[in-house]
Amino acid sequence: MNETQAMQGNMPLSMNHGAHEVLDVHEVLSAAIGAMNTFIFLRPHVQDPELLNILDRQYAFMLDEYNITAECFKTGQDPSHPTRSYKMQMGNDSKYGLTQGQPKKPMQSANEMNDGIISGFLLSCHKTGASGKTMAALEATNPVVRRVLQDSVPNCIEMAYELSLWQNKQGLYQIPQLSPQDMQTMLNMYGQAEKAKDMPN
């Protein structure tokens, strides 16, 4: 074993990160701060009690997840508790179909702020978090940081889904469907795969 390998083998756990990982996790933590700041900034403008409840529960969860991510990133060791799973409080029912409404366009004044616009900002925070954490986990060399990042991606997805369900319930997020014939054609387009002859079991 040469001297460089010995130095790496004796490296403190807090230094057990590759450069790409450090830069990616820096982006994840910065985005998390930005997301929480967005939640704080928008909270006084929320009108709907259900949306306010979602915002408050998600903020508390995001704050805890940020802290354990920062903790394991700094120490290279297990955080004070494992990544928790976010549990939304609404059902999974979605309304399908389209109804004609006003065309969407950017605001012309801050006075136009409403719950639909606020929920869009919150949803964007989770989309950014999900993609950033996924990319960072793919590059992470520290196994603890990798696990915390990958375990937190489903939470971003669940929180985004909760907000999209709220939007759907309000008629803000519509879900188009294919015709029954096209739907059936698409569903039947794929068959079960069989093992290729030359591939091992």
CSV table of C-alpha atoms in Angstrom, one decimal:
chain,number,residue,atom,x,y,z
A,1,MET,CA,0.0,0.0,0.0
A,2,ASN,CA,1.5,3.4,-0.9
A,3,GLU,CA,1.4,6.5,1.2
A,4,THR,CA,-1.5,8.1,-0.7
A,5,GLN,CA,-3.7,5.0,-0.2
A,6,ALA,CA,-2.9,4.9,3.5
A,7,MET,CA,-3.8,8.6,3.8
A,8,GLN,CA,-7.2,7.9,2.1
A,9,GLY,CA,-7.8,4.9,4.2
A,10,ASN,CA,-7.2,6.9,7.4
A,11,MET,CA,-9.3,9.9,6.1
A,12,PRO,CA,-11.8,11.1,8.7
A,13,LEU,CA,-15.4,10.2,7.8
A,14,SER,CA,-16.2,13.9,7.4
A,15,MET,CA,-13.8,14.1,4.5
A,16,ASN,CA,-15.3,10.9,2.8
A,17,HIS,CA,-16.8,12.8,-0.1
A,18,GLY,CA,-15.9,13.1,-3.8
A,19,ALA,CA,-15.7,16.6,-5.3
A,20,HIS,CA,-18.8,16.0,-7.5
A,21,GLU,CA,-20.8,14.9,-4.5
A,22,VAL,CA,-19.8,17.9,-2.5
A,23,LEU,CA,-20.9,20.3,-5.2
A,24,ASP,CA,-24.1,18.4,-5.9
A,25,VAL,CA,-25.1,18.2,-2.2
A,26,HIS,CA,-24.2,21.9,-1.9
A,27,GLU,CA,-26.9,22.5,-4.6
A,28,VAL,CA,-29.4,20.3,-2.8
A,29,LEU,CA,-29.0,22.0,0.5
A,30,SER,CA,-29.1,25.5,-1.1
A,31,ALA,CA,-32.3,24.5,-3.0
A,32,ALA,CA,-33.8,23.2,0.3
A,33,ILE,CA,-33.1,26.5,2.0
A,34,GLY,CA,-34.7,28.3,-1.0
A,35,ALA,CA,-37.7,26.1,-0.8
A,36,MET,CA,-38.2,26.6,2.9
A,37,ASN,CA,-37.8,30.4,2.5
A,38,THR,CA,-40.4,30.3,-0.3
A,39,PHE,CA,-42.8,28.4,2.1
A,40,ILE,CA,-42.2,31.1,4.8
A,41,PHE,CA,-42.6,33.9,2.4
A,42,LEU,CA,-45.9,32.6,0.8
A,43,ARG,CA,-47.5,31.4,4.0
A,44,PRO,CA,-49.2,34.8,5.0
A,45,HIS,CA,-50.9,34.9,1.6
A,46,VAL,CA,-52.6,31.5,1.7
A,47,GLN,CA,-56.4,31.7,1.9
A,48,ASP,CA,-57.5,28.1,1.8
A,49,PRO,CA,-57.2,26.3,5.2
A,50,GLU,CA,-56.5,22.9,3.6
A,51,LEU,CA,-53.6,24.4,1.6
A,52,LEU,CA,-52.3,26.2,4.7
A,53,ASN,CA,-52.4,22.8,6.6
A,54,ILE,CA,-50.4,21.2,3.7
A,55,LEU,CA,-47.9,24.0,3.7
A,56,ASP,CA,-47.3,23.8,7.4
A,57,ARG,CA,-46.9,20.0,7.5
A,58,GLN,CA,-44.6,20.0,4.5
A,59,TYR,CA,-42.5,22.8,5.9
A,60,ALA,CA,-42.0,21.0,9.2
A,61,PHE,CA,-41.0,17.8,7.3
A,62,MET,CA,-38.7,19.7,5.0
A,63,LEU,CA,-36.9,21.4,7.9
A,64,ASP,CA,-36.2,18.1,9.6
A,65,GLU,CA,-35.0,16.5,6.3
A,66,TYR,CA,-32.8,19.4,5.6
A,67,ASN,CA,-31.2,19.1,9.1
A,68,ILE,CA,-30.4,15.4,8.8
A,69,THR,CA,-29.0,15.9,5.3
A,70,ALA,CA,-26.8,18.7,6.4
A,71,GLU,CA,-25.7,16.6,9.5
A,72,CYS,CA,-24.6,13.5,7.6
A,73,PHE,CA,-23.0,15.7,4.9
A,74,LYS,CA,-20.9,17.4,7.5
A,75,THR,CA,-20.0,14.4,9.6
A,76,GLY,CA,-20.0,11.6,7.0
A,77,GLN,CA,-21.8,9.4,9.5
A,78,ASP,CA,-25.4,8.4,10.2
A,79,PRO,CA,-27.6,11.4,11.2
A,80,SER,CA,-29.3,11.6,14.5
A,81,HIS,CA,-32.3,9.7,13.1
A,82,PRO,CA,-33.1,7.9,9.8
A,83,THR,CA,-34.9,9.6,7.0
A,84,ARG,CA,-38.7,9.7,7.8
A,85,SER,CA,-41.5,9.0,5.3
A,86,TYR,CA,-43.8,11.9,4.5
A,87,LYS,CA,-47.5,10.9,5.0
A,88,MET,CA,-50.1,13.1,3.2
A,89,GLN,CA,-53.5,13.5,4.7
A,90,MET,CA,-55.7,13.5,1.6
A,91,GLY,CA,-57.0,10.6,-0.5
A,92,ASN,CA,-55.6,9.6,-3.8
A,93,ASP,CA,-58.8,10.4,-5.8
A,94,SER,CA,-58.3,12.5,-8.9
A,95,LYS,CA,-60.9,14.1,-11.2
A,96,TYR,CA,-60.3,13.3,-14.8
A,97,GLY,CA,-61.3,15.3,-17.9
A,98,LEU,CA,-60.9,18.8,-19.1
A,99,THR,CA,-63.2,21.8,-18.8
A,100,GLN,CA,-62.7,25.1,-20.6
A,101,GLY,CA,-61.3,27.9,-18.5
A,102,GLN,CA,-59.4,31.1,-18.7
A,103,PRO,CA,-56.0,30.8,-20.4
A,104,LYS,CA,-53.1,30.7,-18.0
A,105,LYS,CA,-50.6,33.6,-18.2
A,106,PRO,CA,-48.0,35.3,-16.0
A,107,MET,CA,-49.2,37.8,-13.3
A,108,GLN,CA,-49.0,41.5,-14.2
A,109,SER,CA,-49.1,42.5,-10.5
A,110,ALA,CA,-48.3,41.0,-7.2
A,111,ASN,CA,-51.9,41.8,-6.2
A,112,GLU,CA,-52.9,38.8,-8.4
A,113,MET,CA,-51.3,36.4,-6.0
A,114,ASN,CA,-53.8,33.6,-5.1
A,115,ASP,CA,-53.8,30.0,-3.8
A,116,GLY,CA,-53.4,28.5,-7.2
A,117,ILE,CA,-50.3,30.5,-7.9
A,118,ILE,CA,-48.9,29.8,-4.4
A,119,SER,CA,-49.5,26.0,-4.8
A,120,GLY,CA,-47.6,26.2,-8.1
A,121,PHE,CA,-44.6,27.7,-6.4
A,122,LEU,CA,-44.7,25.1,-3.7
A,123,LEU,CA,-45.0,22.3,-6.2
A,124,SER,CA,-42.0,23.6,-8.2
A,125,CYS,CA,-40.0,23.5,-5.0
A,126,HIS,CA,-40.6,19.7,-4.7
A,127,LYS,CA,-39.9,19.1,-8.4
A,128,THR,CA,-36.6,20.9,-8.0
A,129,GLY,CA,-35.8,18.9,-4.8
A,130,ALA,CA,-36.7,15.5,-6.4
A,131,SER,CA,-34.5,16.0,-9.5
A,132,GLY,CA,-31.6,17.6,-7.5
A,133,LYS,CA,-31.5,14.9,-4.9
A,134,THR,CA,-31.7,12.2,-7.5
A,135,MET,CA,-28.8,13.6,-9.4
A,136,ALA,CA,-26.8,14.1,-6.2
A,137,ALA,CA,-27.5,10.5,-5.1
A,138,LEU,CA,-26.2,9.2,-8.4
A,139,GLU,CA,-22.9,11.0,-7.8
A,140,ALA,CA,-22.5,10.4,-4.0
A,141,THR,CA,-19.6,8.3,-2.9
A,142,ASN,CA,-20.3,8.5,0.8
A,143,PRO,CA,-22.8,5.7,1.5
A,144,VAL,CA,-24.6,7.5,4.3
A,145,VAL,CA,-25.1,10.7,2.3
A,146,ARG,CA,-26.2,8.6,-0.7
A,147,ARG,CA,-28.8,6.7,1.4
A,148,VAL,CA,-30.2,9.9,3.0
A,149,LEU,CA,-30.5,11.6,-0.5
A,150,GLN,CA,-32.1,8.6,-2.2
A,151,ASP,CA,-34.5,8.0,0.8
A,152,SER,CA,-35.6,11.6,0.6
A,153,VAL,CA,-36.6,11.6,-3.1
A,154,PRO,CA,-39.8,9.7,-2.5
A,155,ASN,CA,-40.8,12.4,0.1
A,156,CYS,CA,-40.4,15.1,-2.6
A,157,ILE,CA,-42.6,13.1,-4.9
A,158,GLU,CA,-45.2,12.5,-2.2
A,159,MET,CA,-45.3,16.2,-1.2
A,160,ALA,CA,-45.6,17.2,-4.9
A,161,TYR,CA,-48.4,14.7,-5.4
A,162,GLU,CA,-50.3,16.0,-2.4
A,163,LEU,CA,-50.1,19.5,-3.8
A,164,SER,CA,-51.2,18.3,-7.3
A,165,LEU,CA,-54.2,16.5,-5.7
A,166,TRP,CA,-55.1,19.8,-3.9
A,167,GLN,CA,-54.8,21.6,-7.3
A,168,ASN,CA,-56.9,18.9,-9.0
A,169,LYS,CA,-59.6,19.2,-6.3
A,170,GLN,CA,-59.8,23.0,-6.9
A,171,GLY,CA,-60.0,22.5,-10.7
A,172,LEU,CA,-56.5,24.1,-11.1
A,173,TYR,CA,-54.8,20.9,-12.4
A,174,GLN,CA,-56.8,19.1,-15.0
A,175,ILE,CA,-56.0,15.6,-16.1
A,176,PRO,CA,-56.9,14.8,-19.8
A,177,GLN,CA,-57.5,11.2,-20.8
A,178,LEU,CA,-57.4,9.3,-24.1
A,179,SER,CA,-60.5,8.0,-25.8
A,180,PRO,CA,-61.5,4.6,-24.4
A,181,GLN,CA,-60.3,2.9,-27.7
A,182,ASP,CA,-56.9,4.7,-27.7
A,183,MET,CA,-56.5,3.9,-24.0
A,184,GLN,CA,-57.2,0.2,-24.6
A,185,THR,CA,-54.8,0.2,-27.5
A,186,MET,CA,-52.0,1.7,-25.4
A,187,LEU,CA,-52.7,-0.6,-22.5
A,188,ASN,CA,-52.5,-3.7,-24.7
A,189,MET,CA,-49.4,-2.5,-26.6
A,190,TYR,CA,-46.9,-4.4,-24.3
A,191,GLY,CA,-46.6,-8.1,-23.6
A,192,GLN,CA,-44.8,-10.1,-21.0
A,193,ALA,CA,-41.1,-10.6,-21.7
A,194,GLU,CA,-39.5,-14.0,-21.7
A,195,LYS,CA,-35.9,-14.7,-20.9
A,196,ALA,CA,-33.6,-14.6,-23.9
A,197,LYS,CA,-32.1,-18.0,-24.8
A,198,ASP,CA,-28.5,-17.0,-24.2
A,199,MET,CA,-29.0,-15.1,-20.9
A,200,PRO,CA,-28.4,-16.9,-17.5
A,201,ASN,CA,-31.1,-17.4,-15.0
